[in-house]
Structure formats: C-alpha cells, structure tokens
Short mmCIF file of C-alpha atoms in Angstrom, two decimals:
data_model
loop_
_atom_site.label_atom_id
_atom_site.label_comp_id
_atom_site.label_asym_id
_atom_site.label_seq_id
_atom_site.Cartn_x
_atom_site.Cartn_y
_atom_site.Cartn_z
CA MET A 61 -30.32 -11.20 21.10
CA VAL A 62 -32.81 -9.77 18.66
CA GLU A 63 -31.20 -8.12 15.68
CA GLU A 64 -31.85 -4.83 13.89
CA VAL A 65 -32.76 -5.39 10.28
CA THR A 66 -34.47 -2.47 8.68
CA GLN A 67 -36.30 0.76 9.38
CA ASP A 68 -39.86 1.90 8.86
CA ALA A 69 -41.03 5.21 7.49
CA HIS A 70 -40.61 6.85 10.91
CA GLY A 71 -36.93 5.91 11.15
CA TYR A 72 -37.31 3.21 13.85
CA SER A 73 -35.48 -0.09 13.68
CA LYS A 74 -37.54 -3.15 12.84
CA LEU A 75 -36.47 -6.33 14.55
CA VAL A 76 -36.33 -9.87 13.20
CA GLY A 77 -34.34 -13.00 13.90
CA ARG A 78 -32.07 -13.89 16.81
CA GLU A 79 -28.57 -14.28 15.36
CA ARG A 80 -26.22 -11.74 13.88
CA LYS A 81 -24.69 -13.31 10.80
CA ARG A 82 -22.39 -11.96 8.15
CA GLN A 83 -23.37 -12.26 4.55
CA SER A 84 -21.22 -14.05 2.01
CA ASP A 85 -19.82 -10.76 0.77
CA GLY A 86 -18.36 -10.01 4.21
CA PHE A 87 -21.02 -7.51 5.27
CA SER A 88 -23.25 -7.76 8.31
CA SER A 89 -26.96 -7.17 8.50
CA SER A 90 -26.63 -3.57 7.39
CA ARG A 91 -27.41 -4.94 3.95
CA ALA A 92 -30.94 -5.44 5.21
CA ALA A 93 -31.36 -1.67 5.31
CA PHE A 94 -32.19 -2.16 1.64
CA GLY A 95 -34.82 -4.76 2.38
CA ASN A 96 -32.46 -7.74 1.90
CA ILE A 97 -32.26 -7.10 -1.83
CA SER A 98 -29.38 -8.69 -3.71
CA PRO A 99 -26.48 -6.39 -4.57
CA PRO A 100 -25.90 -5.47 -8.22
CA LEU A 101 -23.63 -7.84 -10.11
CA ASP A 102 -20.15 -6.94 -11.35
CA ALA A 103 -20.89 -7.71 -15.00
CA TYR A 104 -17.86 -9.02 -16.89
CA ASN A 105 -15.69 -8.12 -13.84
CA ILE A 106 -15.46 -4.52 -15.01
CA ILE A 107 -15.37 -3.20 -11.44
CA TYR A 108 -12.61 -5.65 -10.53
CA VAL A 109 -10.52 -4.65 -13.54
CA ALA A 110 -11.05 -0.96 -12.75
CA PHE A 111 -9.62 -1.47 -9.26
CA VAL A 112 -6.66 -3.34 -10.75
CA PHE A 113 -6.05 -0.19 -12.78
CA GLY A 114 -6.43 1.80 -9.57
CA GLY A 115 -3.59 -0.17 -7.98
CA ILE A 116 -1.49 0.32 -11.11
CA GLY A 117 -2.13 4.06 -11.12
CA PHE A 118 -0.92 4.97 -7.65
CA LEU A 119 2.33 2.95 -7.74
CA LEU A 120 3.26 3.47 -11.38
CA PRO A 121 4.93 6.91 -10.88
CA TYR A 122 7.29 5.56 -8.21
CA ASN A 123 7.99 2.40 -10.21
CA SER A 124 8.79 4.58 -13.23
CA PHE A 125 11.55 6.38 -11.32
CA ILE A 126 12.96 3.09 -10.01
CA MET A 127 12.87 1.26 -13.36
CA ALA A 128 14.69 4.17 -15.03
CA MET A 129 17.62 3.52 -12.71
CA ASP A 130 19.98 2.85 -15.62
CA TYR A 131 19.42 6.42 -16.85
CA PHE A 132 19.75 7.99 -13.40
CA LYS A 133 22.85 5.94 -12.56
CA ALA A 134 24.48 7.11 -15.80
CA ARG A 135 23.45 10.70 -15.07
CA TYR A 136 24.67 10.63 -11.46
CA PRO A 137 27.42 7.98 -11.37
CA SER A 138 28.88 9.04 -8.02
CA SER A 139 25.58 9.20 -6.09
CA PRO A 140 23.42 6.45 -4.54
CA VAL A 141 20.42 7.70 -6.50
CA VAL A 142 18.23 4.60 -6.06
CA PHE A 143 18.68 4.63 -2.28
CA ASP A 144 18.01 8.37 -2.10
CA MET A 145 14.87 8.19 -4.23
CA SER A 146 13.52 5.23 -2.28
CA LEU A 147 14.18 6.87 1.09
CA ILE A 148 12.69 10.23 0.05
CA TYR A 149 9.58 8.56 -1.35
CA ILE A 150 8.97 6.37 1.68
CA VAL A 151 9.55 9.04 4.33
CA VAL A 152 7.27 11.55 2.58
CA ALA A 153 4.70 8.80 1.98
CA PHE A 154 4.68 7.85 5.66
CA LEU A 155 4.08 11.44 6.77
CA THR A 156 1.36 11.79 4.15
CA VAL A 157 -0.52 8.64 5.11
CA LEU A 158 -0.31 9.67 8.77
CA ALA A 159 -1.92 13.02 7.93
CA ASN A 160 -4.47 11.31 5.70
CA THR A 161 -5.48 8.90 8.46
CA LEU A 162 -6.03 11.77 10.89
CA LEU A 163 -7.98 13.83 8.35
CA VAL A 164 -9.84 11.03 6.57
CA GLU A 165 -13.21 12.42 7.64
CA THR A 166 -12.38 15.98 6.55
CA PHE A 167 -12.17 15.53 2.77
CA SER A 168 -14.35 13.33 0.61
CA LEU A 169 -13.02 10.11 -0.89
CA ASN A 170 -13.45 11.38 -4.44
CA ALA A 171 -11.60 14.64 -3.70
CA ARG A 172 -8.62 12.78 -2.22
CA ILE A 173 -8.30 10.37 -5.15
CA ASN A 174 -8.62 13.15 -7.74
CA PHE A 175 -5.98 15.22 -5.94
CA GLY A 176 -3.54 12.28 -5.98
CA TYR A 177 -4.01 11.61 -9.69
CA ILE A 178 -3.53 15.29 -10.63
CA MET A 179 -0.31 15.60 -8.61
CA SER A 180 1.15 12.40 -10.09
CA PHE A 181 0.24 13.33 -13.66
CA LEU A 182 1.64 16.87 -13.53
CA THR A 183 4.86 15.77 -11.84
CA LEU A 184 5.58 13.03 -14.38
CA VAL A 185 4.93 15.45 -17.27
CA PHE A 186 7.32 17.96 -15.68
CA VAL A 187 10.08 15.36 -15.24
CA VAL A 188 9.89 13.93 -18.76
CA VAL A 189 9.76 17.35 -20.46
CA CYS A 190 12.03 19.57 -18.37
CA GLU A 191 14.46 17.13 -16.82
CA ILE A 192 14.90 14.20 -19.23
CA TRP A 193 14.08 15.71 -22.63
CA TRP A 194 15.39 19.27 -22.25
CA GLU A 195 17.95 18.57 -19.48
CA ALA A 196 17.30 22.12 -18.32
CA TRP A 197 19.62 21.99 -15.29
CA GLY A 198 23.14 20.99 -14.40
CA THR A 199 23.96 17.76 -12.62
CA VAL A 200 23.71 19.04 -9.03
CA THR A 201 20.50 21.01 -9.58
CA SER A 202 19.03 18.19 -11.64
CA TYR A 203 19.65 15.71 -8.81
CA THR A 204 17.81 17.95 -6.36
CA VAL A 205 14.94 18.51 -8.82
CA ASN A 206 14.47 14.77 -9.31
CA LEU A 207 14.41 14.11 -5.57
CA ALA A 208 11.86 16.91 -5.15
CA ALA A 209 9.75 15.37 -7.93
CA VAL A 210 9.86 12.02 -6.15
CA ALA A 211 8.68 13.74 -2.94
CA VAL A 212 5.75 15.39 -4.74
CA VAL A 213 4.81 12.09 -6.39
CA ALA A 214 4.94 10.46 -2.95
CA VAL A 215 2.32 12.86 -1.60
CA GLY A 216 -0.08 12.32 -4.51
CA CYS A 217 0.36 8.57 -4.77
CA THR A 218 0.08 7.95 -1.04
CA ILE A 219 -3.17 9.90 -0.77
CA GLN A 220 -4.48 7.76 -3.63
CA GLN A 221 -3.22 4.55 -2.06
CA SER A 222 -4.70 5.04 1.40
CA SER A 223 -7.95 6.32 -0.15
CA PHE A 224 -8.22 3.32 -2.47
CA TYR A 225 -7.72 0.90 0.43
CA GLY A 226 -10.40 2.74 2.38
CA TYR A 227 -12.56 2.60 -0.75
CA THR A 228 -12.21 -1.14 -1.30
CA SER A 229 -12.64 -1.86 2.42
CA MET A 230 -16.28 -0.85 1.91
CA LEU A 231 -16.60 -3.45 -0.88
CA PRO A 232 -16.37 -7.27 -0.83
CA PRO A 233 -12.84 -8.56 -0.02
CA GLN A 234 -11.87 -9.51 -3.58
CA TYR A 235 -11.74 -5.84 -4.55
CA THR A 236 -9.04 -5.15 -1.98
CA GLN A 237 -7.14 -8.00 -3.61
CA ALA A 238 -7.74 -6.33 -6.99
CA VAL A 239 -5.95 -3.17 -5.81
CA MET A 240 -3.03 -5.20 -4.48
CA VAL A 241 -2.83 -7.16 -7.73
CA GLY A 242 -2.74 -3.79 -9.48
CA GLU A 243 0.22 -2.72 -7.33
CA SER A 244 2.17 -5.76 -8.48
CA ALA A 245 0.95 -5.39 -12.06
CA SER A 246 2.32 -1.85 -11.99
CA GLY A 247 5.79 -3.20 -11.27
CA VAL A 248 5.53 -5.87 -13.96
CA PHE A 249 4.18 -3.36 -16.48
CA THR A 250 6.94 -0.81 -15.88
CA SER A 251 9.56 -3.57 -16.00
CA LEU A 252 8.32 -4.82 -19.37
CA VAL A 253 8.02 -1.31 -20.81
CA ARG A 254 11.55 -0.48 -19.67
CA LEU A 255 12.95 -3.69 -21.13
CA ILE A 256 11.20 -3.04 -24.46
CA THR A 257 12.23 0.62 -24.73
CA LYS A 258 15.80 -0.18 -23.74
CA PHE A 259 15.97 -3.00 -26.31
CA ILE A 260 14.40 -1.06 -29.20
CA ILE A 261 16.05 2.34 -28.64
CA ASN A 262 19.79 2.18 -28.13
CA GLU A 263 20.17 5.81 -27.05
CA LEU A 264 19.66 5.92 -23.27
CA ARG A 265 17.99 9.32 -22.97
CA GLY A 266 15.65 8.65 -25.89
CA SER A 267 14.52 5.31 -24.49
CA THR A 268 13.90 6.94 -21.11
CA VAL A 269 11.75 9.67 -22.68
CA TYR A 270 9.55 7.07 -24.41
CA PHE A 271 9.39 5.07 -21.19
CA PHE A 272 8.05 8.03 -19.21
CA VAL A 273 5.60 8.96 -21.97
CA VAL A 274 4.06 5.49 -21.65
CA SER A 275 3.89 5.98 -17.87
CA VAL A 276 2.06 9.31 -18.22
CA SER A 277 -0.43 7.78 -20.66
CA THR A 278 -1.09 4.88 -18.28
CA VAL A 279 -1.81 7.23 -15.36
CA LEU A 280 -4.41 8.98 -17.52
CA THR A 281 -6.00 5.63 -18.37
CA CYS A 282 -6.22 4.66 -14.69
CA PHE A 283 -7.81 8.03 -13.89
CA ALA A 284 -10.44 7.47 -16.59
CA MET A 285 -11.20 3.96 -15.29
CA TYR A 286 -11.77 5.29 -11.78
CA HIS A 287 -14.38 7.78 -12.97
CA LEU A 288 -15.95 5.18 -15.25
CA ILE A 289 -17.07 2.99 -12.36
CA ARG A 290 -17.52 5.55 -9.58
CA ARG A 291 -21.22 6.15 -10.31
CA SER A 292 -22.07 2.52 -11.05
CA ASP A 293 -24.93 0.83 -9.18
CA PHE A 294 -22.51 -1.72 -7.73
CA ILE A 295 -20.30 0.91 -6.09
CA GLN A 296 -23.21 3.04 -4.91
CA PHE A 297 -24.92 0.04 -3.29
CA TYR A 298 -21.97 -0.87 -1.05
CA MET A 299 -21.10 2.75 -0.30
CA ALA A 300 -24.68 3.27 0.88
CA LEU A 301 -24.44 0.17 3.10
CA CYS A 302 -21.47 1.57 4.98
CA GLU A 303 -22.99 5.04 5.22
CA ARG A 304 -26.18 3.53 6.63
CA ALA A 305 -24.14 1.57 9.17
CA LYS A 306 -22.72 4.86 10.47
CA THR A 307 -26.10 6.50 11.07
CA ARG A 308 -28.65 3.72 11.63
CA ILE A 309 -31.11 4.03 14.51
CA THR A 310 -30.32 1.89 17.55
CA LEU A 311 -32.00 1.32 20.90
CA GLU A 312 -30.06 2.90 23.73
CA PRO A 313 -32.37 2.96 26.80
CA THR A 314 -31.08 4.35 30.08
CA GLU A 315 -33.39 2.18 32.17
CA ASP A 316 -33.03 -1.55 32.78
CA ALA A 317 -34.71 -2.85 29.62
CA GLY A 318 -34.56 -5.80 27.29
CA LEU A 319 -35.92 -6.93 23.96
CA ILE A 320 -38.25 -9.90 23.84
CA GLU A 321 -39.63 -11.85 20.92
CA THR A 322 -43.16 -11.46 19.67
CA ASN A 323 -45.42 -13.00 17.09
CA ASP A 324 -45.53 -9.66 15.32
CA SER A 325 -43.70 -10.21 12.03
CA GLN A 326 -42.61 -6.59 11.75
CA TYR A 327 -41.80 -5.26 15.21
CA GLY A 328 -40.11 -6.45 18.37
CA ILE A 329 -41.25 -5.58 21.88
CA LEU A 330 -39.28 -3.51 24.38
CA LYS A 331 -39.84 -4.73 27.93
CA ILE A 332 -39.14 -2.38 30.81
CA GLN A 333 -37.95 -4.37 33.82
CA THR A 334 -38.43 -1.61 36.38
CA SER A 335 -40.84 1.02 35.18
CA PRO A 336 -41.64 3.85 37.60
CA PRO A 337 -44.91 5.69 37.13
CA PRO A 338 -44.88 8.58 34.68
CA THR A 339 -43.86 11.87 36.28
CA SER A 340 -44.13 14.18 33.27
CA SER A 341 -45.56 14.44 29.80
CA GLN A 342 -42.16 13.99 28.13
CA LEU A 343 -41.77 10.81 26.11
CA SER A 344 -39.28 8.32 27.50
CA PHE A 345 -38.91 4.61 28.11
CA ALA A 346 -40.70 5.06 31.43
CA ASN A 347 -43.36 7.33 29.95
CA PRO A 348 -44.23 6.12 26.43
CA ALA A 349 -46.90 7.40 24.12
CA TYR A 350 -49.34 4.77 25.35
CA GLU A 351 -49.45 1.81 27.73
CA PRO A 352 -50.85 -1.44 26.39
CA SER A 353 -52.56 -3.62 28.97
CA ALA A 354 -50.12 -6.21 30.22
CA PRO A 355 -48.98 -7.59 33.59
CA VAL A 356 -45.54 -6.08 32.91
CA PRO A 357 -45.39 -2.82 30.95
CA THR A 358 -44.35 -3.65 27.38
CA TYR A 359 -44.09 -1.22 24.50
CA LYS A 360 -43.81 -1.62 20.77
CA VAL A 361 -40.50 -0.37 19.45
CA GLU A 362 -42.29 1.88 16.98
CA ASP A 363 -43.74 3.83 19.91
CA VAL A 364 -40.49 4.30 21.84
CA VAL A 365 -38.32 7.36 21.59
CA VAL A 366 -34.83 6.18 20.57
CA ARG A 367 -31.54 7.89 20.02
CA GLY A 368 -29.63 7.51 16.75
CA ARG A 369 -25.99 6.50 16.59
CA HIS A 370 -23.79 9.37 15.50
CA SER A 371 -21.42 8.89 12.61
CA ILE A 372 -17.73 9.17 13.34
CA SER A 373 -17.54 11.32 10.22
CA THR A 374 -18.05 14.95 11.05
CA ASN A 375 -16.80 18.20 9.70
CA ARG A 376 -16.87 19.83 13.13
CA VAL A 377 -13.58 19.73 14.99
CA GLY A 378 -13.88 19.64 18.77
CA LEU A 379 -13.05 17.59 21.81
CA SER A 380 -16.07 15.33 21.32
CA SER A 381 -15.26 14.59 17.67
CA ILE A 382 -11.59 13.97 18.54
CA ARG A 383 -12.65 11.64 21.34
CA ARG A 384 -14.95 9.69 19.01
CA GLY A 385 -12.22 9.47 16.38
CA LEU A 386 -9.66 8.12 18.86
CA GLN A 387 -12.19 5.65 20.24
CA ALA A 388 -13.00 4.39 16.73
CA ARG A 389 -9.30 3.95 15.94
CA TRP A 390 -8.75 2.08 19.20
CA GLU A 391 -11.64 -0.27 18.41
CA VAL A 392 -10.16 -0.96 14.98
CA THR A 393 -6.72 -1.58 16.49
CA LYS A 394 -8.05 -4.09 19.05
CA SER A 395 -9.76 -6.06 16.29
CA THR A 396 -6.97 -6.02 13.70
CA TYR A 397 -3.63 -5.69 15.54
CA PRO A 398 -2.20 -9.06 14.30
CA TYR A 399 -2.82 -7.99 10.71
CA MET A 400 -1.30 -4.56 11.34
CA PHE A 401 1.82 -6.12 12.84
CA ALA A 402 2.10 -8.68 10.01
CA ILE A 403 1.86 -6.16 7.16
CA CYS A 404 4.38 -3.91 8.92
CA LEU A 405 6.90 -6.77 9.20
CA VAL A 406 6.42 -7.88 5.60
CA TYR A 407 7.14 -4.50 4.06
CA PHE A 408 9.94 -3.77 6.52
CA GLY A 409 11.72 -6.87 5.26
CA THR A 410 11.02 -6.04 1.62
CA LEU A 411 12.16 -2.42 1.65
CA SER A 412 15.33 -3.20 3.59
CA ILE A 413 16.71 -4.96 0.49
CA TYR A 414 14.42 -3.90 -2.38
CA PRO A 415 14.97 -1.96 -4.57
CA GLY A 416 18.21 -0.42 -3.23
CA VAL A 417 20.28 -3.46 -2.22
CA VAL A 418 18.88 -5.67 -4.99
CA SER A 419 19.80 -3.09 -7.64
CA GLU A 420 23.44 -3.15 -6.46
CA ILE A 421 23.98 -6.88 -7.08
CA GLU A 422 26.45 -7.05 -9.94
CA SER A 423 26.94 -9.39 -12.85
CA CYS A 424 30.10 -9.30 -14.94
CA THR A 425 28.12 -10.94 -17.75
CA LEU A 426 24.80 -9.07 -17.69
CA LYS A 427 26.29 -5.71 -16.61
CA SER A 428 23.63 -2.94 -16.69
CA TRP A 429 20.86 -5.46 -17.43
CA MET A 430 21.36 -7.20 -14.06
CA PRO A 431 19.41 -4.74 -11.83
CA ILE A 432 16.59 -4.47 -14.37
CA ILE A 433 16.24 -8.27 -14.52
CA MET A 434 16.39 -8.57 -10.72
CA ILE A 435 13.61 -6.04 -10.19
CA SER A 436 11.55 -7.53 -13.02
CA LEU A 437 11.75 -10.98 -11.40
CA PHE A 438 10.63 -9.50 -8.09
CA ASN A 439 7.67 -7.73 -9.69
CA ILE A 440 6.51 -10.81 -11.59
CA SER A 441 6.79 -13.02 -8.48
CA ASP A 442 4.99 -10.40 -6.40
CA LEU A 443 2.13 -10.34 -8.91
CA LEU A 444 1.92 -14.15 -8.83
CA GLY A 445 1.85 -14.16 -5.02
CA LYS A 446 -0.95 -11.63 -4.81
CA THR A 447 -2.95 -13.52 -7.41
CA LEU A 448 -2.62 -16.74 -5.41
CA ALA A 449 -3.30 -15.11 -2.03
CA SER A 450 -7.08 -15.45 -2.09
CA SER A 451 -6.95 -19.18 -2.88
CA SER A 452 -5.11 -19.89 0.40
CA ALA A 453 -6.90 -17.34 2.58
CA ARG A 454 -8.53 -19.97 4.82
CA PHE A 455 -5.14 -21.27 5.94
CA TRP A 456 -3.89 -17.87 7.08
CA THR A 457 -4.85 -16.55 10.48
CA GLY A 458 -3.50 -13.42 12.12
CA LYS A 459 -0.98 -15.40 14.20
CA ARG A 460 0.26 -17.39 11.21
CA LEU A 461 0.75 -14.24 9.18
CA VAL A 462 2.90 -12.76 11.96
CA LYS A 463 4.90 -15.99 12.35
CA TYR A 464 5.77 -16.32 8.67
CA SER A 465 6.48 -12.60 8.36
CA VAL A 466 9.12 -12.92 11.09
CA MET A 467 10.66 -16.00 9.40
CA ARG A 468 10.85 -14.06 6.13
CA LEU A 469 13.33 -11.61 7.66
CA PHE A 470 16.07 -14.24 7.18
CA LEU A 471 16.08 -13.24 3.51
CA ILE A 472 17.88 -10.01 4.46
CA PRO A 473 21.28 -11.59 5.29
CA LEU A 474 20.96 -14.02 2.38
CA VAL A 475 20.54 -11.23 -0.15
CA LEU A 476 23.37 -9.25 1.48
CA MET A 477 25.70 -12.22 0.93
CA CYS A 478 25.15 -11.80 -2.81
CA LEU A 479 27.00 -8.48 -2.50
CA VAL A 480 30.15 -9.96 -0.99
CA PRO A 481 32.82 -9.87 -3.73
CA ARG A 482 33.90 -13.48 -3.53
CA LYS A 483 34.13 -16.04 -6.31
CA SER A 484 32.11 -18.64 -4.44
CA PHE A 485 29.34 -20.05 -6.64
CA ASN A 486 26.85 -19.95 -3.78
CA PHE A 487 26.67 -16.19 -3.47
CA THR A 488 27.97 -14.61 -6.67
CA ALA A 489 26.34 -16.66 -9.41
CA GLU A 490 23.41 -14.88 -11.04
CA ILE A 491 21.10 -17.87 -10.52
CA THR A 492 21.36 -17.52 -6.73
CA ALA A 493 20.48 -13.83 -6.81
CA PHE A 494 17.59 -14.55 -9.18
CA LEU A 495 16.26 -17.23 -6.81
CA TYR A 496 16.35 -14.88 -3.81
CA SER A 497 14.56 -12.18 -5.81
CA ILE A 498 11.80 -14.63 -6.79
CA ILE A 499 11.33 -15.82 -3.18
CA LEU A 500 11.30 -12.23 -1.94
CA GLY A 501 8.62 -11.25 -4.45
CA LEU A 502 6.45 -14.35 -3.98
CA THR A 503 6.37 -14.04 -0.18
CA ASN A 504 5.79 -10.30 -0.43
CA GLY A 505 2.78 -10.94 -2.65
CA ILE A 506 1.15 -13.53 -0.39
CA LEU A 507 2.01 -12.21 3.08
CA GLY A 508 1.66 -8.58 2.08
CA SER A 509 -1.83 -8.82 0.60
CA LEU A 510 -3.66 -11.14 3.01
CA PRO A 511 -3.58 -8.77 6.04
CA MET A 512 -5.04 -5.97 3.94
CA ILE A 513 -7.74 -8.28 2.55
CA GLN A 514 -8.76 -9.90 5.85
CA ALA A 515 -8.60 -6.95 8.27
CA PRO A 516 -11.78 -5.12 7.13
CA SER A 517 -13.88 -8.23 7.78
CA LYS A 518 -12.90 -8.12 11.48
CA VAL A 519 -14.59 -4.77 12.20
CA ASP A 520 -18.08 -3.29 12.02
CA ASP A 521 -19.22 -2.06 8.64
CA ARG A 522 -19.09 1.56 9.79
CA HIS A 523 -15.34 1.24 10.49
CA ARG A 524 -14.35 -0.36 7.19
CA GLU A 525 -12.99 2.75 5.48
CA LEU A 526 -11.10 3.73 8.62
CA THR A 527 -9.64 0.21 8.83
CA GLY A 528 -8.32 0.46 5.28
CA ASN A 529 -6.60 3.75 6.11
CA MET A 530 -5.08 2.43 9.34
CA MET A 531 -3.78 -0.69 7.61
CA THR A 532 -2.17 1.57 5.02
CA LEU A 533 -0.56 3.53 7.87
CA MET A 534 1.07 0.38 9.26
CA TYR A 535 2.05 -0.65 5.74
CA MET A 536 3.82 2.70 5.30
CA PHE A 537 5.44 2.44 8.73
CA GLY A 538 7.02 -0.84 7.68
CA LEU A 539 8.17 0.68 4.39
CA THR A 540 9.73 3.64 6.20
CA ALA A 541 11.59 1.51 8.74
CA GLY A 542 12.83 -0.80 5.97
CA SER A 543 14.04 2.15 3.89
CA PHE A 544 16.05 3.51 6.81
CA LEU A 545 17.64 0.09 7.29
CA ALA A 546 18.49 -0.05 3.57
CA TRP A 547 20.03 3.42 3.76
CA SER A 548 22.09 2.33 6.79
CA ILE A 549 23.29 -0.75 4.91
CA GLU A 550 24.31 1.42 1.95
CA SER A 551 26.24 3.72 4.30
CA CYS A 552 28.15 0.83 5.86
CA PHE A 553 28.86 -1.14 2.65
CA ASN A 554 30.84 0.26 -0.23
CA PHE A 555 28.46 -0.38 -3.15
CA LYS A 556 30.36 1.94 -5.48
CA LYS A 557 33.23 -0.52 -5.90
CA ASP A 558 32.85 -2.61 -9.05
CA SER A 559 33.63 -6.20 -8.07
CA CYS A 560 34.11 -7.15 -11.72
CA THR A 561 36.95 -4.62 -11.92
CA GLN A 562 38.31 -6.07 -8.69
CA TYR A 563 38.50 -9.58 -10.14
CA GLU A 564 40.27 -8.26 -13.23
CA SER A 565 42.74 -6.44 -10.99
CA GLU A 566 43.42 -9.60 -9.03
CA GLU A 567 44.22 -11.44 -12.26
CA THR A 568 46.79 -8.76 -13.14
CA ASN A 569 48.31 -8.97 -9.61
CA ILE A 570 47.27 -5.48 -8.56
CA PRO A 571 46.58 -5.70 -4.82
CA ILE A 572 43.13 -4.37 -3.88
CA LEU A 573 41.64 -5.08 -0.48
CA PRO A 574 38.16 -6.67 -0.40
CA ARG A 575 35.09 -4.62 0.43
CA PRO A 576 34.55 -4.46 4.19
CA PHE A 577 31.63 -6.70 5.14
CA ILE A 578 31.25 -5.96 8.83
CA PHE A 579 29.65 -2.70 9.92
CA GLY A 580 32.30 -0.18 10.85
CA GLY A 581 35.01 -1.79 8.72
CA THR A 582 38.03 0.18 7.57
CA PRO A 583 37.73 2.05 4.28
CA TYR A 584 39.68 1.22 1.17
CA PRO A 585 43.27 2.48 1.08
CA THR A 586 44.09 5.15 -1.43
CA ILE A 587 45.86 3.68 -4.48
CA THR A 588 48.43 6.08 -5.90
CA SER A 589 50.10 6.04 -9.26
CA THR A 590 53.79 5.08 -9.59
CA ILE A 591 54.28 7.52 -12.47
CA PRO A 592 56.28 10.63 -11.50
CA PRO A 593 54.21 13.78 -11.16
CA SER A 594 56.14 15.53 -13.91
CA ALA A 595 55.54 12.76 -16.41
CA THR A 596 53.20 13.12 -19.33
CA MET A 597 51.36 10.15 -20.85
CA ILE A 598 50.83 9.67 -24.57
CA ILE A 599 49.20 6.74 -26.34
CA ASP A 600 50.51 5.29 -29.56
CA ALA A 601 47.24 4.42 -31.33
CA ALA A 602 48.96 2.31 -33.94
CA ASN A 603 50.83 0.04 -31.54
CA ALA A 604 48.36 0.44 -28.62
CA SER A 605 51.31 1.02 -26.29
CA GLU A 606 52.00 3.65 -23.67
CA THR A 607 55.28 5.49 -23.19
CA SER A 608 56.29 8.09 -20.64
CA LEU A 609 58.24 11.24 -21.31
CA VAL A 610 60.17 12.82 -18.47
#
C-alpha cells in the first residue's frame, strides 16, 4: 500500500514508499508533513522538567488537604474527615473528567489548563487565610466549608489533569511519564514539607499555615513553568503534527480504484479499474482534468479531485458532529481497552485503602506521626515505581498489565488486617504496615503509569489527545469506585476506637469487647460509670488521688 507523506502547494498528498512505519518518537508518517525534518531537541530536558511540575501542580492541592490530616483530625475529632475529603474529591473529579471528555473539543487546551490553575490557587488561598489562619467559622460550618473547598479544588485539578494527559499524548511517550512522575513527586514533596513544618513548628495551627503557604507558592511555580514552555519550538512542532493528522488530505474515491507505483519521485498514480466515459464537465475520478494516453486510464494524483478528512474537533454541535465524536471514542476504545481496564483496576485497589484506611492504622509508639509516615512511604515508593516504569516497558503488554492489576487486589485484605486490634506481631507491628505501604506505592507507580504511557501509541495521531482524556476517565472511574469501597469499609469498621487505649484497659482488667471485624458485626456495648449519679468528683492534686462525696 502506497503511503501518504507530504502535500504540494495545491494541497494534494504526495506518495512515496510502500510501508507505514512509526518513527522512534511514537508518531506515524504525519511527521513527514514537515518534509521529514527532525523535531527540535529538548535542550537540558527543560520540557521534561516542566511537565514534571505540571504533574505536581494538579495533584498538590489535594495532597495538601490529605497531608494536613493531623490538623483536621484535631479540629474534627469525632468525624471521619480523611474519608469524607477523599470521597468528595473523587466523586466530583469523576463527574468533572466525564464532562471534560465529552466537551474536550469545545474549549482550547490552554483555556482548560489555565482555568484549573486559577481555581486551585484561589481555593488554597481562601482555605489558608479564612479557615486555618482566621478560623472564621465554628466547627460545623468549618467542616462544611472545607469539604466545599475540596470539591472546588477537585474541579480545577481534574480539568488540569485530563488536559495534561491529552497534552502529553500528543508528545513522545516519555512526557506522559514525566506527568506521572510529577504526580508522585507531588505526594513526596507535600509529605516532606509537612514533616519539616511539623518538626520545626510545635504549634499545630501555625505549622499548618506555613505548610499551605508553601503549597500555594508551589502551584504558582507550576503555573509559570507551564507558560514558560507552551510556546517553545518543541511543543509547537508536535502539536502541529497532531493537528495536521486531523485535517490532512486523503484519497477517498467512490469508484473501484487503486494506487500503483511509478518511477515519478514525487507523485503516485491513481488507476481507475472501471472507468466509464465522461458524461459531464464536472471533475471526478471518472472525468479528470485530462486523460494521458495509456491502455488503462491512469491519472496523476495531482490532477484528481480529492476530499479532505474532516477533523473530529468542531465547534458546531449537531447530529453529525456527535456521531463523529462517538465513532472516534469507539475507535480509541477498541484499540486501548486492555490499558483502560488495567488503569481502572490499579486505582480502584489503591483508593480502597489509601489514604483513608492507611491513615487509620495506629501505633502506640509513633502516635500522630504514624499516618504521616505511612503516607510518606507510599508517596516515595510510588515515585520510585513511576521512575522505573519506562525501563521495563517492553515486558508489559496489555494482558500482563490486567493480570498483575487483578493480583494486586490481594493487598486490600492484608492492609485491613493491620487494623485488627490484636497483639499478634504479624499484623500490628509497625514494620508490617510499613512494608504493605511500600508495596502498595511501588505497584501503584509501575502498574498505574504504564497504561497511560503506552495507550496513545496504539491509536492514530489524530486521536492522541482524545486517548489521553479517555484514559483519564477510566483512571477516575477506578478512583471513584475505590473511594466508595473505602467509605463502605469505614462505615462497617469502627475506626474511632483507639486500640492503644484498649490494650491499656485490658491490662487494668476493664472488659472491653474487640472491634467487630466482620461486616454487620454488633456495635460496642455502652460502658456506664459505677459512680452514683449524685456523686461529685474532686481531685487531690497533691496526692493525685480521687475521692467521692455523697
């Protein structure tokens, strides 16, 4: 099959070669629309680093709320604030990415990314000033305000996230990896900043204010990096490739025709197999501009009227545009469904236990530091996994990604066993919980990044941005399903009971029933005081003894 390569001044496709091969950067022959020139180089990896900052920027607001869990738990001690924030964020994010996927052709890429950054920045400033610094509301109102802030951040960050994946899908594969590395680096960065601020500043509210100030400054830096590289020759080259792939001229004859090779170095020859005599003066395959002398009518491609391929991107909304959009999405799904299924499974497994369940694992030694260390270990392992993902890419196929993603679900019951209040070394020692957190993060980094990196290479260049958005949709679907499972687990397990207090009570022979482990277990009995209602308690500070007066 003769291949399209480039176009002449009249807009017709020139034809060379017989095989359709992909270039080393993952792009097909649409690169030849620029005359087979080499793409600009990413000098000093500035573009790569900028996309790492892009990944940091759209997950940092959510990570900031999660890493400040010690402040929010102290502010709302009787509420499952981590579970609520995680569920609100994921549900709103899923609805947002669904809308973004449907409307991806309506708004420009730059407009969507700018909108996400502005929403995230303004919301974080509002939270740090009005809620944490001033504490302008009471506990109940403050809880609602924080959940609303998380929902607003979810809208902005998700629009950024899906847009960035669509953005990098139009670039060589390593730039998709850069965004995913940035996601993990965001978690590591917020973990380190929280550990430092908590260690340096003893006062909880003060350390949280400084923590959020650093987060706001980082979002601004990521925004600046995005605009720094947007107009670069490197970005413009690959963006133009994908735009050209959407609108390039192709041969679409209605008659029985075929392309044959010729000695002409510039043009191919269109051969009409059954060519009826001309019946009108209108140009067509049967009635070309001229007829060269040949036993079988043959026509140079430059002299044939051809029809251009329409772009799937259109601002007009109608049945035809909807039909083209659905057809394009179906084509993407047929080519990438193993990768969609794999990324959905990976993040379903992760969100079912992280961060909600993981943050509830207790340590009588580390106390409030335990959840921070657990999440920090996950973030560091996740970053390591995403960094190593590209080195093992050849091993991973779509089927293998699905297989290992299913096997990874066995981590869910293992992590849940760390919550059972028993003294067994296997499930209560900190080292076991740390090990599970590391495995969870490492597998999340490898199995969660490879589907997003490999999927765009399985589709035509014109569908790359759409593929990135659809992969993000499946990613968010997995996150949403996992969050609902985590919320169900929290509803069935009593995480509010302090197992350290339970062990102390057992040592003083106060009978307390263990936390119910099976779904639907009976609740704790009410423990009543043996002191008469009319009694008044006083404490002798000198002798540290209690006496009762009737």
